[in-house]
Each structure stands twice: as structure tokens, then as C-alpha cells.
PDB file of C-alpha atoms in Angstrom:
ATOM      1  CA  UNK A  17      38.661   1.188  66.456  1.00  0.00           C
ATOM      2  CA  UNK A  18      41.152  -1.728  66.165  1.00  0.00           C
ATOM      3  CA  UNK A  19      44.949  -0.407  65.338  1.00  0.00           C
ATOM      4  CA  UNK A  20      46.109  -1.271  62.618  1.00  0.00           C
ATOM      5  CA  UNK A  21      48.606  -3.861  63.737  1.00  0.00           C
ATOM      6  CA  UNK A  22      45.336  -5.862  65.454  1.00  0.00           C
ATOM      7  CA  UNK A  23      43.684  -5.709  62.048  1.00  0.00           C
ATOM      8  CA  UNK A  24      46.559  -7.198  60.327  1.00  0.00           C
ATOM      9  CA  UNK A  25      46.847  -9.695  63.140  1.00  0.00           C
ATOM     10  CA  UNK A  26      43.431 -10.540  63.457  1.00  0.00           C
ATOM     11  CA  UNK A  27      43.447 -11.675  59.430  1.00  0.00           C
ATOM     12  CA  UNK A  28      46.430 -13.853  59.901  1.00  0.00           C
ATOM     13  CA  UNK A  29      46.097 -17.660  60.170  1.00  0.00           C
ATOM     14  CA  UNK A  30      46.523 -19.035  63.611  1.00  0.00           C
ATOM     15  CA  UNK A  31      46.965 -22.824  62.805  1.00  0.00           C
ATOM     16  CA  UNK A  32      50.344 -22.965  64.105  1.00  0.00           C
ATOM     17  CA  UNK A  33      49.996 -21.366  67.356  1.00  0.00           C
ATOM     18  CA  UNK A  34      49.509 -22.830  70.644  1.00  0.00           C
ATOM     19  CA  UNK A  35      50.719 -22.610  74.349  1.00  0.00           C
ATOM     20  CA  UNK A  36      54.235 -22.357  75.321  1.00  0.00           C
ATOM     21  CA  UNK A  37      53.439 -25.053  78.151  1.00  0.00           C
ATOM     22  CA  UNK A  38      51.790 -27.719  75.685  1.00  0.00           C
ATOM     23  CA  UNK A  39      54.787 -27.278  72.713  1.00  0.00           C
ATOM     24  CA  UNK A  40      56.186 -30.421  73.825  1.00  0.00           C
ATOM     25  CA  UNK A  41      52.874 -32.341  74.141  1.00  0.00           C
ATOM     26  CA  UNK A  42      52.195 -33.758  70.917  1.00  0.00           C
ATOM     27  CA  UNK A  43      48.347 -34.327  71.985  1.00  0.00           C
ATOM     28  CA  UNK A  44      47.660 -30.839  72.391  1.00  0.00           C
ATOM     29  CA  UNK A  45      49.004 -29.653  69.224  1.00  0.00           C
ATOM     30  CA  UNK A  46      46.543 -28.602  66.780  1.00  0.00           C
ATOM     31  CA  UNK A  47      45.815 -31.410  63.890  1.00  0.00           C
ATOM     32  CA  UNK A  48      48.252 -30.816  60.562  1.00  0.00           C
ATOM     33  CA  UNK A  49      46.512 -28.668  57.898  1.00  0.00           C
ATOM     34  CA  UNK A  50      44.867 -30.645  55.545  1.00  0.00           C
ATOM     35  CA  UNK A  51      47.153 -30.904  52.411  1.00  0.00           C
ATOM     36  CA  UNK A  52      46.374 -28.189  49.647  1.00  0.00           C
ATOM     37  CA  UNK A  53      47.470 -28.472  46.301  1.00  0.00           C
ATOM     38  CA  UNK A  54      49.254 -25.023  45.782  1.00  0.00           C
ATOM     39  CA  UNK A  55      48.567 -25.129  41.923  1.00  0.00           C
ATOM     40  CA  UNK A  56      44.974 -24.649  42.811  1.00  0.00           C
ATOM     41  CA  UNK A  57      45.474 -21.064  44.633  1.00  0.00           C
ATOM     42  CA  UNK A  58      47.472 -17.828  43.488  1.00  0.00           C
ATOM     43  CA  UNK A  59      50.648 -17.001  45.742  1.00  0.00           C
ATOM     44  CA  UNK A  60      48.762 -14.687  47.794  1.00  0.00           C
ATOM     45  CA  UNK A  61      45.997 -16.746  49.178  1.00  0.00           C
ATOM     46  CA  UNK A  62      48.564 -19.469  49.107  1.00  0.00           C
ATOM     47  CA  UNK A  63      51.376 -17.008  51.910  1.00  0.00           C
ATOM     48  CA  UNK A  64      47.943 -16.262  53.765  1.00  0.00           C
ATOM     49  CA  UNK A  65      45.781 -19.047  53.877  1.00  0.00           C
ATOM     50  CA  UNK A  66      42.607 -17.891  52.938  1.00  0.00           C
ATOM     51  CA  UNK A  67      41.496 -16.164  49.939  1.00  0.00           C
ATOM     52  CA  UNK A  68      42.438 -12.775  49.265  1.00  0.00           C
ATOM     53  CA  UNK A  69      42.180  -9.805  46.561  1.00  0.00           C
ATOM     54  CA  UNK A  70      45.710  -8.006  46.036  1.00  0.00           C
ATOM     55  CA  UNK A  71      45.133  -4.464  45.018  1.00  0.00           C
ATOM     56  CA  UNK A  72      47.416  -2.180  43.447  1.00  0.00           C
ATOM     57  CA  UNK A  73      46.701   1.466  44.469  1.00  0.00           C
ATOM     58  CA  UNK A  74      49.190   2.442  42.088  1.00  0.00           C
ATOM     59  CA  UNK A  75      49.472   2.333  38.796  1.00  0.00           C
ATOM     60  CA  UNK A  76      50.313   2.789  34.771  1.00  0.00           C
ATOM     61  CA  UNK A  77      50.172   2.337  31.449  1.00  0.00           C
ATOM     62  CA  UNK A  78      52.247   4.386  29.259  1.00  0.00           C
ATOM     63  CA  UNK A  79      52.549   5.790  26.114  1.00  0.00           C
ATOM     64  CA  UNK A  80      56.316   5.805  24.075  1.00  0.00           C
ATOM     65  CA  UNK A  81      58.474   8.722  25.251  1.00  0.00           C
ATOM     66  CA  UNK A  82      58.399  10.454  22.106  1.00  0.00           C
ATOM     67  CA  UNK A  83      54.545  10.481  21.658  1.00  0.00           C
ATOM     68  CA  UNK A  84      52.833  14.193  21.949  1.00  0.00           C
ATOM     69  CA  UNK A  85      49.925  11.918  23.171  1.00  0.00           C
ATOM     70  CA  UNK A  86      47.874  14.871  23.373  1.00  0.00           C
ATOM     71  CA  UNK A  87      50.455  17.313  24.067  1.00  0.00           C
ATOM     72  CA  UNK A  88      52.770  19.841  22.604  1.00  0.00           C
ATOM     73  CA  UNK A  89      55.902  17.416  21.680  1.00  0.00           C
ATOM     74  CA  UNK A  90      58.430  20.092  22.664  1.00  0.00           C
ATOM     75  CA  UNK A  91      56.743  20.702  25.661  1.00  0.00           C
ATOM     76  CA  UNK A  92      56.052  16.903  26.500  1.00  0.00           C
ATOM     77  CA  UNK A  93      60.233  16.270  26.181  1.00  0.00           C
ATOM     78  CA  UNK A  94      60.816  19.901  27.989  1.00  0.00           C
ATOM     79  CA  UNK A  95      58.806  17.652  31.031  1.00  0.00           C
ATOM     80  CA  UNK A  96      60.871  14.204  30.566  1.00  0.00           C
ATOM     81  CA  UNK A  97      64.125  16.190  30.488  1.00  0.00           C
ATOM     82  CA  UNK A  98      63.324  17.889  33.476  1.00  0.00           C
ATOM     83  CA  UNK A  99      61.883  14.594  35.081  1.00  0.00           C
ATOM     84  CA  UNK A 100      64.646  12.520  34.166  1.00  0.00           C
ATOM     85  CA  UNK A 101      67.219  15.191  35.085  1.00  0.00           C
ATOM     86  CA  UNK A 102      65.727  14.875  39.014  1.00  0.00           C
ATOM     87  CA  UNK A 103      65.151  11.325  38.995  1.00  0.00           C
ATOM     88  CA  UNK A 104      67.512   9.702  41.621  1.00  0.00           C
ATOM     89  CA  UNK A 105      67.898   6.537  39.602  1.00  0.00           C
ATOM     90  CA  UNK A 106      71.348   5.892  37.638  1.00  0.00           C
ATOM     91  CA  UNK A 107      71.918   7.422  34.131  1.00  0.00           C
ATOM     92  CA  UNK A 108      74.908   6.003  32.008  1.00  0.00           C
ATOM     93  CA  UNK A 109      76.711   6.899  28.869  1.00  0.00           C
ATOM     94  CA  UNK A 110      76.530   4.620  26.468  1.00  0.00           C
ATOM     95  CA  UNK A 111      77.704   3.717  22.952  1.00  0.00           C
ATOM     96  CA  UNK A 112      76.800   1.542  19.756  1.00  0.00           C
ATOM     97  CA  UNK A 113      79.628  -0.499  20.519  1.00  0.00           C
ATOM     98  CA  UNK A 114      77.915  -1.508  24.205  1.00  0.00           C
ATOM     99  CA  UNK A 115      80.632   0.217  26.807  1.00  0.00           C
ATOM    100  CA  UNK A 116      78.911   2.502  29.097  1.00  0.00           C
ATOM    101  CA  UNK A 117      79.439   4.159  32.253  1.00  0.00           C
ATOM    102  CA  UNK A 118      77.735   6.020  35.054  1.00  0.00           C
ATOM    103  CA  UNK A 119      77.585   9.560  35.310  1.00  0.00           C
ATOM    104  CA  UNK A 120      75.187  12.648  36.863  1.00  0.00           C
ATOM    105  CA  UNK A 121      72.459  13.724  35.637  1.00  0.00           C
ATOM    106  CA  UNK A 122      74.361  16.960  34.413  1.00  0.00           C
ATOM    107  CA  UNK A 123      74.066  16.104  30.736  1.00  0.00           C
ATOM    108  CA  UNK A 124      70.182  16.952  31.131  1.00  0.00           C
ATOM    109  CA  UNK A 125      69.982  19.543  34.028  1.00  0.00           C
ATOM    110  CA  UNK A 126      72.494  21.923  35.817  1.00  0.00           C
ATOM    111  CA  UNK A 127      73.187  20.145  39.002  1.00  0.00           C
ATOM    112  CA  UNK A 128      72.934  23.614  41.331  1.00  0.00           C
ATOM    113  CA  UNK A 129      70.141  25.491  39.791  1.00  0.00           C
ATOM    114  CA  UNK A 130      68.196  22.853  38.057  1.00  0.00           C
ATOM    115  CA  UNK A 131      68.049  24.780  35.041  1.00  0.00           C
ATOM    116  CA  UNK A 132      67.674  22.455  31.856  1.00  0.00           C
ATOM    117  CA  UNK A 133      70.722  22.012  29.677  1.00  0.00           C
ATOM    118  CA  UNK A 134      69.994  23.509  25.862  1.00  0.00           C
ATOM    119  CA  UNK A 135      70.797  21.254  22.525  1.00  0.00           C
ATOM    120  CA  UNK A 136      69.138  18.479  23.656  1.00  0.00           C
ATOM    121  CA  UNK A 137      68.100  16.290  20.669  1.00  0.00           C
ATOM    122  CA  UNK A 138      65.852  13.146  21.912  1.00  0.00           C
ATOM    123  CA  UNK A 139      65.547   9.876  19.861  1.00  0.00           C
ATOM    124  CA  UNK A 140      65.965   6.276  20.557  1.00  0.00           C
ATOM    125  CA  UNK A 141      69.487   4.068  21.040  1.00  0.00           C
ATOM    126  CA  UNK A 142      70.266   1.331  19.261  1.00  0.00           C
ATOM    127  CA  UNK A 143      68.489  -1.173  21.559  1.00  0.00           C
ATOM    128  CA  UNK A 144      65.562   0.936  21.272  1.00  0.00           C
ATOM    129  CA  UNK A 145      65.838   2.918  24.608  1.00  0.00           C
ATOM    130  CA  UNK A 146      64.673   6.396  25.166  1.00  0.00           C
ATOM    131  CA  UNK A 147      68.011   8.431  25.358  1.00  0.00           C
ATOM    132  CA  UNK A 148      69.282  11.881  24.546  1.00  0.00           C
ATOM    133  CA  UNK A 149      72.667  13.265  22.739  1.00  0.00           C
ATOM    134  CA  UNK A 150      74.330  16.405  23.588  1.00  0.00           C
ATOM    135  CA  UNK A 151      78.028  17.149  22.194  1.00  0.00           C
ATOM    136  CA  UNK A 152      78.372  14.225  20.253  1.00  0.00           C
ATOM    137  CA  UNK A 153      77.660  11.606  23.873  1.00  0.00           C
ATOM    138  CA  UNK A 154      74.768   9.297  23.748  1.00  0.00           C
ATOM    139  CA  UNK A 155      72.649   8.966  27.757  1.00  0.00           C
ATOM    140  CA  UNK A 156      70.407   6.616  28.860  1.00  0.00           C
ATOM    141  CA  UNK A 157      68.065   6.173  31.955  1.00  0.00           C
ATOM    142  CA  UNK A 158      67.596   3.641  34.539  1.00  0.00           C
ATOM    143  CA  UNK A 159      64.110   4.572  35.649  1.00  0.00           C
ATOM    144  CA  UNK A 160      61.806   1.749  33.951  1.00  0.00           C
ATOM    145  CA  UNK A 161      62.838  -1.984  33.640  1.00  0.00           C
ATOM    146  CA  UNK A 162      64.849  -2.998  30.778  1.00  0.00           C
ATOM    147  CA  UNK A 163      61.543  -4.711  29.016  1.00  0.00           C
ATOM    148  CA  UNK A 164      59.725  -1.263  28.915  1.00  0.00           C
ATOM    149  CA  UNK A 165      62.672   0.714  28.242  1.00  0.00           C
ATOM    150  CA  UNK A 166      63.377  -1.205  24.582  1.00  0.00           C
ATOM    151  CA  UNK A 167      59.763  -0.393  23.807  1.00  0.00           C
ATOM    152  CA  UNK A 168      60.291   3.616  24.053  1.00  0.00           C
ATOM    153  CA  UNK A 169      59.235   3.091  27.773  1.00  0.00           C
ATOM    154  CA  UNK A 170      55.455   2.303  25.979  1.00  0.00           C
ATOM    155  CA  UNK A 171      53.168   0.273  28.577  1.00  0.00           C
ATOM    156  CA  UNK A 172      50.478  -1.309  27.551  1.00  0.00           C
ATOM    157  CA  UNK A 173      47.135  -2.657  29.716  1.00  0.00           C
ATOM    158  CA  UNK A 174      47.599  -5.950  27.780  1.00  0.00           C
ATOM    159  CA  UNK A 175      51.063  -5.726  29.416  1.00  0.00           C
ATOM    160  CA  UNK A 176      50.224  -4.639  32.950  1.00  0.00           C
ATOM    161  CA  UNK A 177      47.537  -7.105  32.753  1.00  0.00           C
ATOM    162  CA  UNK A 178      50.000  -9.814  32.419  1.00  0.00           C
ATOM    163  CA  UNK A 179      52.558  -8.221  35.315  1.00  0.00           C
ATOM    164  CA  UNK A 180      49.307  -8.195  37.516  1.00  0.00           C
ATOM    165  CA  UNK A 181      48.354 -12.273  36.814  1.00  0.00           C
ATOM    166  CA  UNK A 182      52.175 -12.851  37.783  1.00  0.00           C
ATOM    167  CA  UNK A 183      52.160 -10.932  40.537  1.00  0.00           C
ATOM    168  CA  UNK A 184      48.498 -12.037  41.614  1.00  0.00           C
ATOM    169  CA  UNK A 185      46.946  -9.092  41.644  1.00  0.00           C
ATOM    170  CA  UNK A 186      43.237  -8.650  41.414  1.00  0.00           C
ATOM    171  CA  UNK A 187      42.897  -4.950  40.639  1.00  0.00           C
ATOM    172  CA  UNK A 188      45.010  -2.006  39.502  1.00  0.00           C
ATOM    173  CA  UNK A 189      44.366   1.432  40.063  1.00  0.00           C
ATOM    174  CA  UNK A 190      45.370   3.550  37.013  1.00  0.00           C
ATOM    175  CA  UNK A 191      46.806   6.706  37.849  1.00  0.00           C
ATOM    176  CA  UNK A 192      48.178  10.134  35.948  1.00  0.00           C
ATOM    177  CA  UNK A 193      51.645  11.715  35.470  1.00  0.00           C
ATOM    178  CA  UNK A 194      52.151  14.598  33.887  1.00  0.00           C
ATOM    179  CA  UNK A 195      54.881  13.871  31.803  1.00  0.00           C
ATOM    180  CA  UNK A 196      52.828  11.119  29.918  1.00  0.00           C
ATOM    181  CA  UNK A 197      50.755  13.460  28.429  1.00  0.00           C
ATOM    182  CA  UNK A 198      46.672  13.187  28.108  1.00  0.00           C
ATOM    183  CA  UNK A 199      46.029   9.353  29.885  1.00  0.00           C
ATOM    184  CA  UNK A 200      42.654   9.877  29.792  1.00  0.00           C
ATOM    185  CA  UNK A 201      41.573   7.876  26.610  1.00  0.00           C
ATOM    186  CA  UNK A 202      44.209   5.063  26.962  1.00  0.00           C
ATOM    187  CA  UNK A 203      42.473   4.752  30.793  1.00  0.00           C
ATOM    188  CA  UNK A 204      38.906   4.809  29.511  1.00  0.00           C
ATOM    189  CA  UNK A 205      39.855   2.240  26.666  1.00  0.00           C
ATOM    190  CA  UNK A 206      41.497  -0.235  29.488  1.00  0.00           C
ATOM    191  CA  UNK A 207      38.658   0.288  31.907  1.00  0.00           C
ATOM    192  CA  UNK A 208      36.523  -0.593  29.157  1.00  0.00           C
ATOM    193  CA  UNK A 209      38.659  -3.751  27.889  1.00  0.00           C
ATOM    194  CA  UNK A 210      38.698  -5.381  31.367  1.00  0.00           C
ATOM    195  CA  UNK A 211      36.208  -3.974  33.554  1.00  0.00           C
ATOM    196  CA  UNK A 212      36.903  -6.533  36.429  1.00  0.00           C
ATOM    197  CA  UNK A 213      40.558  -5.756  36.460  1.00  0.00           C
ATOM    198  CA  UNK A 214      41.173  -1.737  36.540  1.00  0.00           C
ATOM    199  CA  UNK A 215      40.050   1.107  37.874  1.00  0.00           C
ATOM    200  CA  UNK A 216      41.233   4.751  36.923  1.00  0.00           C
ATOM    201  CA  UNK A 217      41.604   8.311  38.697  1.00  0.00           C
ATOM    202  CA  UNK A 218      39.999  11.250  36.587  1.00  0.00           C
ATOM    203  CA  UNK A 219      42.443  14.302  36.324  1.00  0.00           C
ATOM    204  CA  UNK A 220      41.975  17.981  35.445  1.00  0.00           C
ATOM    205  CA  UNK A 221      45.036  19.697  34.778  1.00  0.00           C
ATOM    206  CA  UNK A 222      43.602  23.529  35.034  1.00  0.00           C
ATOM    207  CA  UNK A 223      42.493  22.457  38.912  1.00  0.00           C
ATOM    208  CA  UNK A 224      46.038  24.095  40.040  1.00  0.00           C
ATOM    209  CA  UNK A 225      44.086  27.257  39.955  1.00  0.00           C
ATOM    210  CA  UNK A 226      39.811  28.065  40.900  1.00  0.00           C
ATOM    211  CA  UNK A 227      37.912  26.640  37.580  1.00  0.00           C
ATOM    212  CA  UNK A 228      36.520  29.356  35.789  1.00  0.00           C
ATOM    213  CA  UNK A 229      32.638  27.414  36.036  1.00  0.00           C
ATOM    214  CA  UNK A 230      32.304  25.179  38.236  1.00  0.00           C
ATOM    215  CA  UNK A 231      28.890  23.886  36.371  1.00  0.00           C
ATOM    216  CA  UNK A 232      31.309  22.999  33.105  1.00  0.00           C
ATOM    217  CA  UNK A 233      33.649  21.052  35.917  1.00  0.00           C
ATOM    218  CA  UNK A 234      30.812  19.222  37.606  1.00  0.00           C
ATOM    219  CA  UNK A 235      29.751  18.568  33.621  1.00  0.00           C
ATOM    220  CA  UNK A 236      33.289  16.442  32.887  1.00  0.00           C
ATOM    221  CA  UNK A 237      33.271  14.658  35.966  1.00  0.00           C
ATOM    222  CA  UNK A 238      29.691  13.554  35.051  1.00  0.00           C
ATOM    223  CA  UNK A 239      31.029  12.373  31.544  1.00  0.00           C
ATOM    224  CA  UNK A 240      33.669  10.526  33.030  1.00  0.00           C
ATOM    225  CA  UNK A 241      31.551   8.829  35.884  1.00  0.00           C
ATOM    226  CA  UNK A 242      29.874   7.854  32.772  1.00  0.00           C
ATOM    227  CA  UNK A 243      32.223   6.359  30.730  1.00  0.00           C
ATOM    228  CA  UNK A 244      32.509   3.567  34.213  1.00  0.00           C
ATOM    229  CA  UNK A 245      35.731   2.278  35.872  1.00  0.00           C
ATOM    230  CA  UNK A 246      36.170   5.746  38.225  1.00  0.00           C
ATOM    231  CA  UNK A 247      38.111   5.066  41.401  1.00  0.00           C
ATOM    232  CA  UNK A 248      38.357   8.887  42.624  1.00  0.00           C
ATOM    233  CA  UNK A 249      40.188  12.490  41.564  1.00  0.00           C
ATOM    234  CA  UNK A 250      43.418  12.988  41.697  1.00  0.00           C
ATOM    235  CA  UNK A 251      44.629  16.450  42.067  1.00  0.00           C
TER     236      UNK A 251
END
């Protein structure tokens, strides 16, 4: 089996190669490529030279921050205060005014035991962020770009859809994360919307531990192979 570094090779145009003895000759070298009109081809088949499908693995859509989205709402911001507390991206103090500065995440989570802070209260800043207040100090998060952020950190598949034509990508792969809450519907709906465009992982959150019947498991994977656009589990 080829490695993978003479599969990548072997895909890669050779038009501008040729012998270290014939550089110089200028009747050896290959002919020019015929001229392509760029406009005509997406970035990726234009960097490679031959057509190509872009696939990201890895991917979401999002509901706001402060959506239960199927979940318990205490419980859903007990999971973003704990995720945002460990996430190694900046977090800032910031004001109505506009100053801010950068601090630790020790406003959300104790920075030795990981324990999460009480007297949290949640809501969103002036500029529509997700942030949190705790003794009278406003935080925000620098995890998701600026664009998401003033929308709650809400991500739509109209909006992903968009990112992916930009980006030239053929197909995303629409994956879970437990602090969004049930992604199941909003994955099934997208799926549905632009069947040519994404494919989604099915998720069972009670498969940390043996399922109590494994004929009612093997009966909701069968539903959701049936509702069309499944990539694979993810566990």
C-alpha cells in the first residue's frame, strides 16, 4: 500500500517538472499550460489543477447559547460555564463603554481545582455576545468569530452553507457537542434542506454506559438511517 506521502504526490500536477540536465534547454521543456480562465474553477481545483471535492470532516451548526434546545437550561449553562472556563482561547472584561481587558478564566472556574465559580448570571452584552456577570464585572469569550458571537454564538446551515461556497467546500460533515444540547433535529432538517451538501453523525448520549436493550438501540439507529444524510456514530 502506497504511503501516504506517494498518494499525495502521485495526485499532484507534474507540468512543471523536468530534468535537471535539460532546465536550460528551452526545447525540452514541457509546452506552457494552456491558459485557463480561473473564474471558471473554484480555488481548489484552481491550487491543484484538476478537479477536486474539498470535504470537511468537521463540522457545526449551532443553536444560541442560551437555548435549552432540548435540554435542562441550568444544566445546558452549568456545561458552557464549565466549557468556556477550560477553553484555552482569551476571555476579556469588558464594559458598555467599549474598554476591555484580558484576564483568566477565574471569573468562571477555580483555576486549581476546576470547580465552577457560584453567582453566575448568563445573558447577552451589549453587542449581543454571549457573556456572564459575577460581582458587578461583565466577561466575554474569544472562542467563535466575532460574526457568530453577536448572534448568541447561533449557526445556522444557511450560514455554514455560505462559509463552505467561500471556502470551496463540497461537503460538510455535521458533528455533536455536548454543550449544544439535542443537534439531532437541526442535523436532520439540514440534511434534508441540502442533501448534496451535508452529511451528519448520529449520537446517543446514554452509550457512556451498556444500553439497557440493545433491540430499542438497533431500533433508533434504523430511524435515523432512515431519515438519510448518515455519515457514521459518534461516540
Amino acid at each position: 500500500r502506497p504511503s501516504c506521502s506517494s498518494g499525495v504526490a502521485a495526485c499532484l500536477p507534474r507540468a512543471n517538472a523536468m530534468p535537471m540536465s535539460s532546465a536550460t534547454d528551452r526545447s525540452r521543456s514541457p509546452a506552457p499550460r494552456e491558459k485557463q480562465e480561473h473564474f471558471n474553477v473554484g480555488p481548489a481545483e484552481a491550487a491543484l489543477g484538476f478537479p477536486t471535492q474539498v470535504i470537511d470532516s468537521h463540522a457545526y451548526i449551532m443553536p444560541a447559547f442560551d437555548a435549552a434546545n432540548g435540554m435542562d437550561r441550568a444544566e445546558k449553562l452549568r456545561r458552557l460555564q464549565l466549557e468556556l472556563g477550560t477553553h484555552h482561547t482569551f476571555t476579556m472584561e469588558v464594559s458598555a463603554g467599549g474598554s476591555r481587558r484580558f484576564v483568566g478564566n477565574s471569573s468562571l472556574v477555580d483555576p486549581e481545582t476546576f470547580e465552577l465559580r457560584p453567582g453566575i448570571v448568563w445573558s447577552r452584552d451589549n453587542l449581543g455576545r454571549p457573556s456572564w456577570e459575577v460581582d458587578g464585572r461583565r466577561y466575554v469569550k474569544g472562542n467563535c468569530p466575532p460574526d457568530v458571537q453577536a448572534q448568541g454564538n447561533a449557526y445556522s446551515a444557511e450560514q455554514l452553507l455560505a462559509a463552505m461556497d467561500f471556502a470551496d467546500v463540497s461537503v460538510s460533515v455535521l458533528h455533536y457537542y455536548p454543550t449544544f444540547g439535542d443537534l439531532g433535529p437541526a442535523h436532520r432538517e439540514a440534511c434534508a434542506r441540502y442533501p448534496g451538501r451535508f452529511r451528519r453523525l448520529i449520537h446517543f448520549p446514554d452509550l457512556v454506559q451498556e444500553p439497557r436493550s440493545m433491540h430499542e438501540l438497533i431500533a433508533k439507529v434504523d430511524c435515523e438511517l432512515a431519515a438519510g444524510g448518515v455519515a457514521g456514530l459518534q461516540f
